[in-house]
Short mmCIF file of C-alpha atoms in Angstrom, two decimals:
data_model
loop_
_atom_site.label_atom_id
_atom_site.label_comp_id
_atom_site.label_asym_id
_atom_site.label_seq_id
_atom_site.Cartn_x
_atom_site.Cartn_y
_atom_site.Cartn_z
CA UNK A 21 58.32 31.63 24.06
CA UNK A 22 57.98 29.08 21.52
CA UNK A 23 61.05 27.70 19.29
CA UNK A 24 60.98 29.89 16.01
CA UNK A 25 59.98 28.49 12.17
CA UNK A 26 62.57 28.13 9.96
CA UNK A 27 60.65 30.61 7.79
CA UNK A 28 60.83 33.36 11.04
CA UNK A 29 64.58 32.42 11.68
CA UNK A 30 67.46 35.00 10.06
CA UNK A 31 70.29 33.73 7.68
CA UNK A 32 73.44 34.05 10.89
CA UNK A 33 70.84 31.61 13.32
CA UNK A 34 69.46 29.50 10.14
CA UNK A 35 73.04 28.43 9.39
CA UNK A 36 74.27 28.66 12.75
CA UNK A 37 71.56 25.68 13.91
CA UNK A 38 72.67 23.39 9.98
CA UNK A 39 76.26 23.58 11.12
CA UNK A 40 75.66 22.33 14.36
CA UNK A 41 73.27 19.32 13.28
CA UNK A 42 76.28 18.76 10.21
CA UNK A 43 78.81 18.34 13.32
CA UNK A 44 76.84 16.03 15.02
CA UNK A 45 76.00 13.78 11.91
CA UNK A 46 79.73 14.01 11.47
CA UNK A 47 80.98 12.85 14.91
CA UNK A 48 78.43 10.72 15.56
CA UNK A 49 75.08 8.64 14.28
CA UNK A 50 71.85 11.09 14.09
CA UNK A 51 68.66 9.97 13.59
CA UNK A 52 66.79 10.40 10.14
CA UNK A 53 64.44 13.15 10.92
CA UNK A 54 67.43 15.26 12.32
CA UNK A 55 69.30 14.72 8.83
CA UNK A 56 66.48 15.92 6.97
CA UNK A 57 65.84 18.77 9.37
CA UNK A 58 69.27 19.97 8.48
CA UNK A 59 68.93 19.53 4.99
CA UNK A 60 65.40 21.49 5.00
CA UNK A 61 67.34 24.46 7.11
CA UNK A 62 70.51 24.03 4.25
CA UNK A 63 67.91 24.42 1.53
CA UNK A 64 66.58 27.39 3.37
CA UNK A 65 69.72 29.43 3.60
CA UNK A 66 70.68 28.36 -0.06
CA UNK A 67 67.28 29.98 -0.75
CA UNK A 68 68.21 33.38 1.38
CA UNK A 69 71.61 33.41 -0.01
CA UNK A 70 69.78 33.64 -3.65
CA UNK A 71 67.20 36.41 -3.10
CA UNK A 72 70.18 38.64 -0.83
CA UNK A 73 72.35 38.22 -3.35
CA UNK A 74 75.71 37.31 -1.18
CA UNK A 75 77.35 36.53 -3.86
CA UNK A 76 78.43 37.62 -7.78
CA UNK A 77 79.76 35.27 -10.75
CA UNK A 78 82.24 38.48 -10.75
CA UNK A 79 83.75 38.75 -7.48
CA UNK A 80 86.89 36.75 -5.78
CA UNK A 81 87.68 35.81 -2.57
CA UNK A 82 89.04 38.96 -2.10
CA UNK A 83 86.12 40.92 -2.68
CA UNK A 84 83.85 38.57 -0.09
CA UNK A 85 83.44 40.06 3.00
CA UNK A 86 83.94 37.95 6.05
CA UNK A 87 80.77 37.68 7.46
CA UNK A 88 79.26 36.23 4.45
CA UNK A 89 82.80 33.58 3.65
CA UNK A 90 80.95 31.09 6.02
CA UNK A 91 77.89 30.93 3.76
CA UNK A 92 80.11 29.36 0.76
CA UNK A 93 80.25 26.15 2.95
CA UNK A 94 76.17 25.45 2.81
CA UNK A 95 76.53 23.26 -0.36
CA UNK A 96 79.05 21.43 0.88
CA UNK A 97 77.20 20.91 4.41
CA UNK A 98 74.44 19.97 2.20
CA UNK A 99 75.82 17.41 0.24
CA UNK A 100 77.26 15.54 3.18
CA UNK A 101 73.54 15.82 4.87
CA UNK A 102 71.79 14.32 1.55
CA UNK A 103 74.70 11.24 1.52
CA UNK A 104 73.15 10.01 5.13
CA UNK A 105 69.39 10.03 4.27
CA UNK A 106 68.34 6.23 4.35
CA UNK A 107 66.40 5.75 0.80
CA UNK A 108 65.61 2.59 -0.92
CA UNK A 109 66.95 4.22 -4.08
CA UNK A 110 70.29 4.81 -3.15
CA UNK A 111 71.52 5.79 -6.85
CA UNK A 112 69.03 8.75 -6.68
CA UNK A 113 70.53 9.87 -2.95
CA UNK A 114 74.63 9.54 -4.74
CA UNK A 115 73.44 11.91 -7.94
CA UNK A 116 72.23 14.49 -5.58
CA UNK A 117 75.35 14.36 -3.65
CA UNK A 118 77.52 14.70 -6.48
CA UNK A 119 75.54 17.45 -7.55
CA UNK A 120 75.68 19.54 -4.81
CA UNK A 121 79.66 18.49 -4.28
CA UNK A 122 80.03 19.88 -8.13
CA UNK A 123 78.42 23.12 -7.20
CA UNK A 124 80.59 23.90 -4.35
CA UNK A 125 83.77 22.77 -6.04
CA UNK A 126 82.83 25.30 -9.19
CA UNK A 127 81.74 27.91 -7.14
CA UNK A 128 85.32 27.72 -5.29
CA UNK A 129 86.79 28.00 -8.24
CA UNK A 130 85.18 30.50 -9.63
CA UNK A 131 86.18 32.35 -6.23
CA UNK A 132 90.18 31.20 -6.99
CA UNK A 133 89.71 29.09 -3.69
CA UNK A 134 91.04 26.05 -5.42
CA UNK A 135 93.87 24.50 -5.59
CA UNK A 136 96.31 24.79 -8.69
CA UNK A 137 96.99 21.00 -8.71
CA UNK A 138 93.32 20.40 -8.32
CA UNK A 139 93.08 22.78 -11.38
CA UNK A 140 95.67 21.29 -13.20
CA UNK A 141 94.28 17.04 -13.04
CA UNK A 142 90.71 18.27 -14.37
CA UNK A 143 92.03 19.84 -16.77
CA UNK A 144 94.25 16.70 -18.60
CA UNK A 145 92.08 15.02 -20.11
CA UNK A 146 92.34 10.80 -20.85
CA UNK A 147 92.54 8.61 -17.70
CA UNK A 148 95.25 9.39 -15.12
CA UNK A 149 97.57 6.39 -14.48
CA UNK A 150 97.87 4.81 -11.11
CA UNK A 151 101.44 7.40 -9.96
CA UNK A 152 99.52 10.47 -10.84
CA UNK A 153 96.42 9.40 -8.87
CA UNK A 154 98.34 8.45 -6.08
CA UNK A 155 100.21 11.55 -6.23
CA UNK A 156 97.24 13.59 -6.05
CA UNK A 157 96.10 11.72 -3.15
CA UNK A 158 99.29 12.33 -1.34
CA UNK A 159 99.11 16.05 -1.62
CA UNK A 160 95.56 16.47 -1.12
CA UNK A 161 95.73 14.61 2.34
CA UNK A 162 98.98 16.60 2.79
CA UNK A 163 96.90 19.91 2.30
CA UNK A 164 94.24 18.42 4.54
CA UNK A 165 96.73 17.80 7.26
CA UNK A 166 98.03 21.32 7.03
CA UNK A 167 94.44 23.05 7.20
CA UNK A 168 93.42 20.64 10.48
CA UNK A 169 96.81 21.34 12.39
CA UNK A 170 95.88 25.20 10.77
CA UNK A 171 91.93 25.20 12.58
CA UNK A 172 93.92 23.76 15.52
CA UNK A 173 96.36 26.59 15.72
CA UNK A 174 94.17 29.18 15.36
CA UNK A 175 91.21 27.55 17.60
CA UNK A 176 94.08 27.56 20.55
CA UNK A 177 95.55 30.83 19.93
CA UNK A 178 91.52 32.16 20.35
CA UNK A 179 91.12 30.66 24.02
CA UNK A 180 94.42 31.88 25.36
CA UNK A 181 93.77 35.39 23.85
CA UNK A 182 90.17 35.39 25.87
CA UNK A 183 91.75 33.76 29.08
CA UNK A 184 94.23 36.91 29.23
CA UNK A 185 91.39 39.13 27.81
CA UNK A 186 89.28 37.97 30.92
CA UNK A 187 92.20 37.95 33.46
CA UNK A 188 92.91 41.23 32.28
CA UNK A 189 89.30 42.31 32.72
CA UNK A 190 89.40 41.08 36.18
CA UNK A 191 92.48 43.22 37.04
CA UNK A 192 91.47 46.01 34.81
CA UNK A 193 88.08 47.81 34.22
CA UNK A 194 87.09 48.18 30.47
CA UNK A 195 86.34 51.65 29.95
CA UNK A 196 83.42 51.97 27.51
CA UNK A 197 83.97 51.17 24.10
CA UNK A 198 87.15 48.89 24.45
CA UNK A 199 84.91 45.98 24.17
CA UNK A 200 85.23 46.48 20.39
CA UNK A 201 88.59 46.84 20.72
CA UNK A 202 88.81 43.45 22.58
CA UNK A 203 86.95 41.31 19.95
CA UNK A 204 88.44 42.93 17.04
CA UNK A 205 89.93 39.81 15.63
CA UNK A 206 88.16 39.90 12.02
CA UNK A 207 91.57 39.21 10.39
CA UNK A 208 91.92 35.50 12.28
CA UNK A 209 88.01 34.97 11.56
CA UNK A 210 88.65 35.16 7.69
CA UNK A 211 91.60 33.00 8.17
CA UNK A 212 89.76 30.34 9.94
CA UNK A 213 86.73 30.59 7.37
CA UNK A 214 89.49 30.50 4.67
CA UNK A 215 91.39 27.38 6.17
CA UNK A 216 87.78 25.50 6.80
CA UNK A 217 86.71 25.77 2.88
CA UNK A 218 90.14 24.77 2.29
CA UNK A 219 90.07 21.36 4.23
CA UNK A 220 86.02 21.30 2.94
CA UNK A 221 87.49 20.92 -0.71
CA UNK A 222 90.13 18.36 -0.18
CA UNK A 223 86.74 16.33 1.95
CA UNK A 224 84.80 17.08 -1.26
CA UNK A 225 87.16 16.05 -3.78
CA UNK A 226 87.77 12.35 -2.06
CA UNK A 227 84.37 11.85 -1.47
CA UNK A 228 83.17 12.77 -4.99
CA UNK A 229 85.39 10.26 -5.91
CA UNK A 230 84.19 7.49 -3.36
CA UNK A 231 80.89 8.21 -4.53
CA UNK A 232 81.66 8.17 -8.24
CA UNK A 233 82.84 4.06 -7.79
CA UNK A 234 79.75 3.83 -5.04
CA UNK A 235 77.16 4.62 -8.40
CA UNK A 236 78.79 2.79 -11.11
CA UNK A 237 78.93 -0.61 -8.90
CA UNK A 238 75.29 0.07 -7.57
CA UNK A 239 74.34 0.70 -11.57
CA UNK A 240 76.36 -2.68 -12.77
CA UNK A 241 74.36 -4.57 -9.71
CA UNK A 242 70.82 -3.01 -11.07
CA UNK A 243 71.88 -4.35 -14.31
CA UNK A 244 72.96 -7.68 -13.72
CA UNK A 245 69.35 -8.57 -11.55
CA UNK A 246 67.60 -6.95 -14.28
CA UNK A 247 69.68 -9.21 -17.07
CA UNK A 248 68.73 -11.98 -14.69
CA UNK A 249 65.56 -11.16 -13.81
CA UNK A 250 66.20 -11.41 -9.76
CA UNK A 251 65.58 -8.13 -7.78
CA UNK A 252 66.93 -9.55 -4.84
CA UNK A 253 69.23 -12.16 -3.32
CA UNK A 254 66.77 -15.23 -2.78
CA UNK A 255 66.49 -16.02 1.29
CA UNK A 256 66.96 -19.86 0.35
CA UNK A 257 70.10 -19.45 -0.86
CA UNK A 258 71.65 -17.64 2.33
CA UNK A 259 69.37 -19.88 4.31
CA UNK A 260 71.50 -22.59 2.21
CA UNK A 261 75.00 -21.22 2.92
CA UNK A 262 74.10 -20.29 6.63
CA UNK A 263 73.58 -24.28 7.70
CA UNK A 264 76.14 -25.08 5.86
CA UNK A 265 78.58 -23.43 7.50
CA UNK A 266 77.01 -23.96 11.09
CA UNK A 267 77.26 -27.61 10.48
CA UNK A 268 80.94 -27.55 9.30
CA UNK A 269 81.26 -25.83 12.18
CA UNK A 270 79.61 -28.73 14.52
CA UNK A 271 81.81 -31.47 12.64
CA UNK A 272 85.05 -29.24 13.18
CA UNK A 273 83.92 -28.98 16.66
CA UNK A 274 83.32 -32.46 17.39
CA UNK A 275 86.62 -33.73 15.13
CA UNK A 276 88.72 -31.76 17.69
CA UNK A 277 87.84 -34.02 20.40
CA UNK A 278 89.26 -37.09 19.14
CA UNK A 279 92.37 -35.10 16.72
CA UNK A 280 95.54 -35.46 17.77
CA UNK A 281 97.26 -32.09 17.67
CA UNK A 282 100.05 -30.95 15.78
CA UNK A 283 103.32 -30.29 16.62
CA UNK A 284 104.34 -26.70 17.51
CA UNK A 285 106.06 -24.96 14.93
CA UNK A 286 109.30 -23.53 16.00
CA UNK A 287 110.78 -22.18 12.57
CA UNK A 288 109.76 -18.51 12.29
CA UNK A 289 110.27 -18.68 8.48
CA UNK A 290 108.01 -22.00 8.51
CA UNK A 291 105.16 -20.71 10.37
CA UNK A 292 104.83 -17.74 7.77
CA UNK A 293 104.66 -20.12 4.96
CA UNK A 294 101.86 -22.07 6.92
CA UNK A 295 100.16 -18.59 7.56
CA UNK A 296 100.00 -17.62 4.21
CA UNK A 297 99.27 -20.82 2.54
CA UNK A 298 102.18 -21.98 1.38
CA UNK A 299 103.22 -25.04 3.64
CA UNK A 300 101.01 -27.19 5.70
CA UNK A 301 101.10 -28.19 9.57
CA UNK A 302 101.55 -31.41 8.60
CA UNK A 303 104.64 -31.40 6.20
CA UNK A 304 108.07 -32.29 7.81
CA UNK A 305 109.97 -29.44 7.97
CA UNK A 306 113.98 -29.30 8.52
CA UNK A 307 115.47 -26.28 10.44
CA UNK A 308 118.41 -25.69 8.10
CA UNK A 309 120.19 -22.49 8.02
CA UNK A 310 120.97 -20.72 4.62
CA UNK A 311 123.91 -18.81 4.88
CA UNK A 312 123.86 -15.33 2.92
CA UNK A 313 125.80 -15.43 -0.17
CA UNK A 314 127.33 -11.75 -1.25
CA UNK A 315 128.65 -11.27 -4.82
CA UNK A 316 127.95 -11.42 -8.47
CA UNK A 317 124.00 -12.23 -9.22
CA UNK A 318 125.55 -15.09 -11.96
CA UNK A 319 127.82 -16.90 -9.19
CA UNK A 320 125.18 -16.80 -6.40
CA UNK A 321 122.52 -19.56 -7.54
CA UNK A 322 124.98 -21.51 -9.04
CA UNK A 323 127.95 -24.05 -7.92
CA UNK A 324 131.09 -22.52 -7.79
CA UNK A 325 133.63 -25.45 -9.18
CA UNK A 326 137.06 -22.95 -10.06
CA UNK A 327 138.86 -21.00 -7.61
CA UNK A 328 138.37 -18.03 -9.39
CA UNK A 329 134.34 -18.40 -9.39
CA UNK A 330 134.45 -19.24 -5.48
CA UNK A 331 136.64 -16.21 -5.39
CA UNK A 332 134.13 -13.97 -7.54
CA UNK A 333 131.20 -15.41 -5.31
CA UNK A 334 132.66 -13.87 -2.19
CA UNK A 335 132.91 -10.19 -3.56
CA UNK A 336 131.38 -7.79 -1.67
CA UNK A 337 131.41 -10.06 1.41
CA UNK A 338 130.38 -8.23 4.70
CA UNK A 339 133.35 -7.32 7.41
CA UNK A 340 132.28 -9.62 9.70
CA UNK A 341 131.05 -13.37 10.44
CA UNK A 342 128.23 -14.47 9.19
CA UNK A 343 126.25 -16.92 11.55
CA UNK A 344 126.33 -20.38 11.09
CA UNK A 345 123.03 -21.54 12.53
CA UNK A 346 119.80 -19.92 12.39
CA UNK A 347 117.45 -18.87 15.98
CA UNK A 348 115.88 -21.66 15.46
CA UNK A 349 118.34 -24.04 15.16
CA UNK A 350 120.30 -22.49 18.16
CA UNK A 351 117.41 -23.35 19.84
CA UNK A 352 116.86 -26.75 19.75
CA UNK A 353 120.37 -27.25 20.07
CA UNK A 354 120.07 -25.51 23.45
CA UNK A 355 117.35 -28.29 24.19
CA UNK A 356 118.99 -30.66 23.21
CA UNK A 357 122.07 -29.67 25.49
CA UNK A 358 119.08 -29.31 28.46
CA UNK A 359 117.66 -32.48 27.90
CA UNK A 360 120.78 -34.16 27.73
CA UNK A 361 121.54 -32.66 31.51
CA UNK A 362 118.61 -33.44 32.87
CA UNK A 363 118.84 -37.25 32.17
CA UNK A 364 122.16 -37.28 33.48
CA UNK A 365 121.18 -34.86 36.76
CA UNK A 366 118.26 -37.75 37.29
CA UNK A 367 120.83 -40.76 36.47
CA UNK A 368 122.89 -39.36 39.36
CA UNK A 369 119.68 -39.01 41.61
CA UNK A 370 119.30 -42.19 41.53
CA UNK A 371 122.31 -43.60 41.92
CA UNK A 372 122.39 -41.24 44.71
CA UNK A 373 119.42 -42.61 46.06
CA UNK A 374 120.45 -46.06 45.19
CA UNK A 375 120.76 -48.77 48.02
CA UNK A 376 125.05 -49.31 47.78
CA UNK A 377 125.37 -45.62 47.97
CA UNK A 378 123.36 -45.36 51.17
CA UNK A 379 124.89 -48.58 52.42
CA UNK A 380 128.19 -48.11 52.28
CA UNK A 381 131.39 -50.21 50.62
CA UNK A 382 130.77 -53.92 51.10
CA UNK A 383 133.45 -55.66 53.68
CA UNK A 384 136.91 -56.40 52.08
CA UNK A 385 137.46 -59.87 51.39
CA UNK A 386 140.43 -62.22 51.41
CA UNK A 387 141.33 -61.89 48.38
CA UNK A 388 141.51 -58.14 48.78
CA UNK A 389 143.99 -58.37 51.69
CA UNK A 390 146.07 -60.88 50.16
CA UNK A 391 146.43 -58.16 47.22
CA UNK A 392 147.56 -55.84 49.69
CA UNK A 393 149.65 -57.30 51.34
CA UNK A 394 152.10 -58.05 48.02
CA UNK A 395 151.67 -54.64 46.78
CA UNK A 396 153.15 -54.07 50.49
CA UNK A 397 155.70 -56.45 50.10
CA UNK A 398 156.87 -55.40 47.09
CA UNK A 399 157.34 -52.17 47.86
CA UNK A 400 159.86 -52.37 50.93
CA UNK A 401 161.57 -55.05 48.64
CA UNK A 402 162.12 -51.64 46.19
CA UNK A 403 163.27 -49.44 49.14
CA UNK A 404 166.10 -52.31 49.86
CA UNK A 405 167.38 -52.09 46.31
CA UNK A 406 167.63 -48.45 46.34
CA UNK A 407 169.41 -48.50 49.71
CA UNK A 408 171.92 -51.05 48.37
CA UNK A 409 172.53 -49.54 45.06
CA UNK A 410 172.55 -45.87 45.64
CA UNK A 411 171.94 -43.27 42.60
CA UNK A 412 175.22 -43.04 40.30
CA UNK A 413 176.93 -46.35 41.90
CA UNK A 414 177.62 -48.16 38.76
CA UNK A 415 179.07 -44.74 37.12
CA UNK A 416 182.02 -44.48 39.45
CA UNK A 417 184.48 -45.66 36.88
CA UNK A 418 183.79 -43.55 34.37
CA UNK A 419 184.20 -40.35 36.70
CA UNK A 420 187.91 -38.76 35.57
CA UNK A 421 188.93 -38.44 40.13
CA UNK A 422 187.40 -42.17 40.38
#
């Protein structure tokens, strides 16, 4: 049986078969005639919507039932569609996006689907300033958070309620007419609609926005070549700028060969300065530690000459000491301490490997023993002395028994 027309299709299948090509152009990169076969199956349900008459200028949200709350989505779907058809005119593609984003956003709120802040920032008029559009972003993506983790909730409490549905099938037969019973979950359906054209508005709102700034640069471009008279970019000029920078490119290449490199930079506070333009690899650079100053802004940057300034200066000092020396500093002073070893370690190496060490003491010579032997000499002449004039002798008169 051959694949039905779009014509022969019903409104449930029609939209069924745009919402699944919308997912895929969402997740992923379709090709063209896809995108346009979803917008040709959008325009048909808009089109069925219309002659059934789904919907009333009159009714709320409330008063939608909630098989037909899905169907508020196809302008939406459709505008998203129309934003990824490649066209040479791309100004033309952005109005009809807007347009169809505008009709979705006015039909929500004619349905009271939208949100009071929403409400609230179209209605001020003059230009918002740069807190109150940031604001507004914040709490839209804060209400887009909330309806994903929302769709999330909801999508998991649906498969565990059919794995113990179909466990329970397994273990139990279902008498006829449970099975209504069993898929009676209407109530978490409209949520889930609900919660999806909730997270569709915030989506809606942002990129009406993007697409807003998209059309007035495009416009200011169209305006500028048709001041100057240039429809497009001339290929000489890119030509131009592309040799140019593949022969900078050559020079730089060759220049490394024969540059000497720099020095590494081992001053964290340096290196950012080099990173973000400040300093260059090639300026001298001293690691000297600044030492926090706490206290009174006027005494800080200055030079403290009374005692009670370089008292003031130190209010608010912290409980306890401040370093002296910076990382880096600590650092090389470490290497310095390293370096310093290691010359000595290989000074001792080689007098270690040295030919007197390995040798031995050279033989004594005369003059050696003669030293000796009056060191020798001298010393028994000393134990003779003491031996004839014991400790205390010449003290004896002065003793009161002597």
């Amino acid at each position: 049986m051959g694949e039905l027309k779009m014509e022969e299709m019903s409104l449930p299948a029609l939209f069924e078969q745009a919402r699944k090509i919308h997912l895929m152009a969402s997740e992923s990169s379709v090709d063209q005639d896809t995108v346009r076969k979803g917008c040709e199956a959008l325009q048909q349900c808009e089109e069925m919507i219309s002659k059934l008459g789904l919907f009333s200028a009159n009714e709320t949200k409330d008063d939608i039932s909630t098989t037909n709350l899905k169907y508020l989505l196809v302008p939406y779907y459709l505008a998203e569609l129309i934003e990824k058809v490649a066209q040479e005119d791309r100004i033309q593609i952005l109005k009809a996006t807007q347009a169809k984003l505008k009709e979705f956003i006015s039909f929500c709120e004619a349905m009271e689907l939208v949100p009071e802040e929403e409400l609230e920032s179209s209605i001020q008029a003059g230009p918002n300033s740069f807190a109150d559009r940031r604001a507004k972003k914040i709490a839209r993506f804060k209400r887009q958070r909330a309806a994903e983790s929302k769709l999330l909730e909801i999508k998991e409490r649906k498969e565990r309620r059919g794995r113990s549905t179909r466990a329970a099938a397994l273990s139990t037969p279902v008498e006829a007419g449970e099975e209504d019973v069993l898929d009676d979950d209407g109530e978490e359906e409209r949520e889930a609609w609900l919660t999806t054209i909730s997270l569709a508005l915030c989506k809606a709102f942002d990129l009406l926005e993007m697409l807003k700034k998209e059309e007035e640069m495009l416009s200011a471009v169209r305006e500028k070549q048709l001041q100057e008279g240039d429809k497009e970019i001339s290929e000489a000029l890119l030509d131009e700028r592309t040799n140019k920078a593949e022969a900078w490119h050559r020079n730089a290449a060759v220049r490394a060969q024969f540059t000497k490199p720099a020095q590494p930079i081992t001053c964290a506070t340096f290196a950012q300065d080099v990173l973000e333009g400040r300093a260059s690899v090639s300026q001298a650079h001293e690691h000297k530690h600044q030492p926090l100053i706490f206290g009174p802004a006027s005494l800080i940057g200055g030079n403290p000459t009374s005692e009670r300034e370089r008292m003031a200066a130190q209010v608010f000092q912290p409980g306890y000491r401040l370093p002296t020396m910076s990382i880096e500093e600590a650092g090389l002073r470490e290497m310095e301490i390293m370096n310093r070893f290691q010359e000595r370690n290989a000074k001792l190496i080689e007098e270690a490997n040295s030919a007197w060490y390995k040798d031995g003491p050279k033989s004594r010579t005369s003059e050696d023993d003669e030293d000796d032997d009056a060191a020798q000499e001298k010393a028994r002449r000393w134990d003779d002395w003491k031996d004839d004039n014991p400790r205390g002798a010449g003290n004896k008169k002065l003793t009161p028994c002597g």
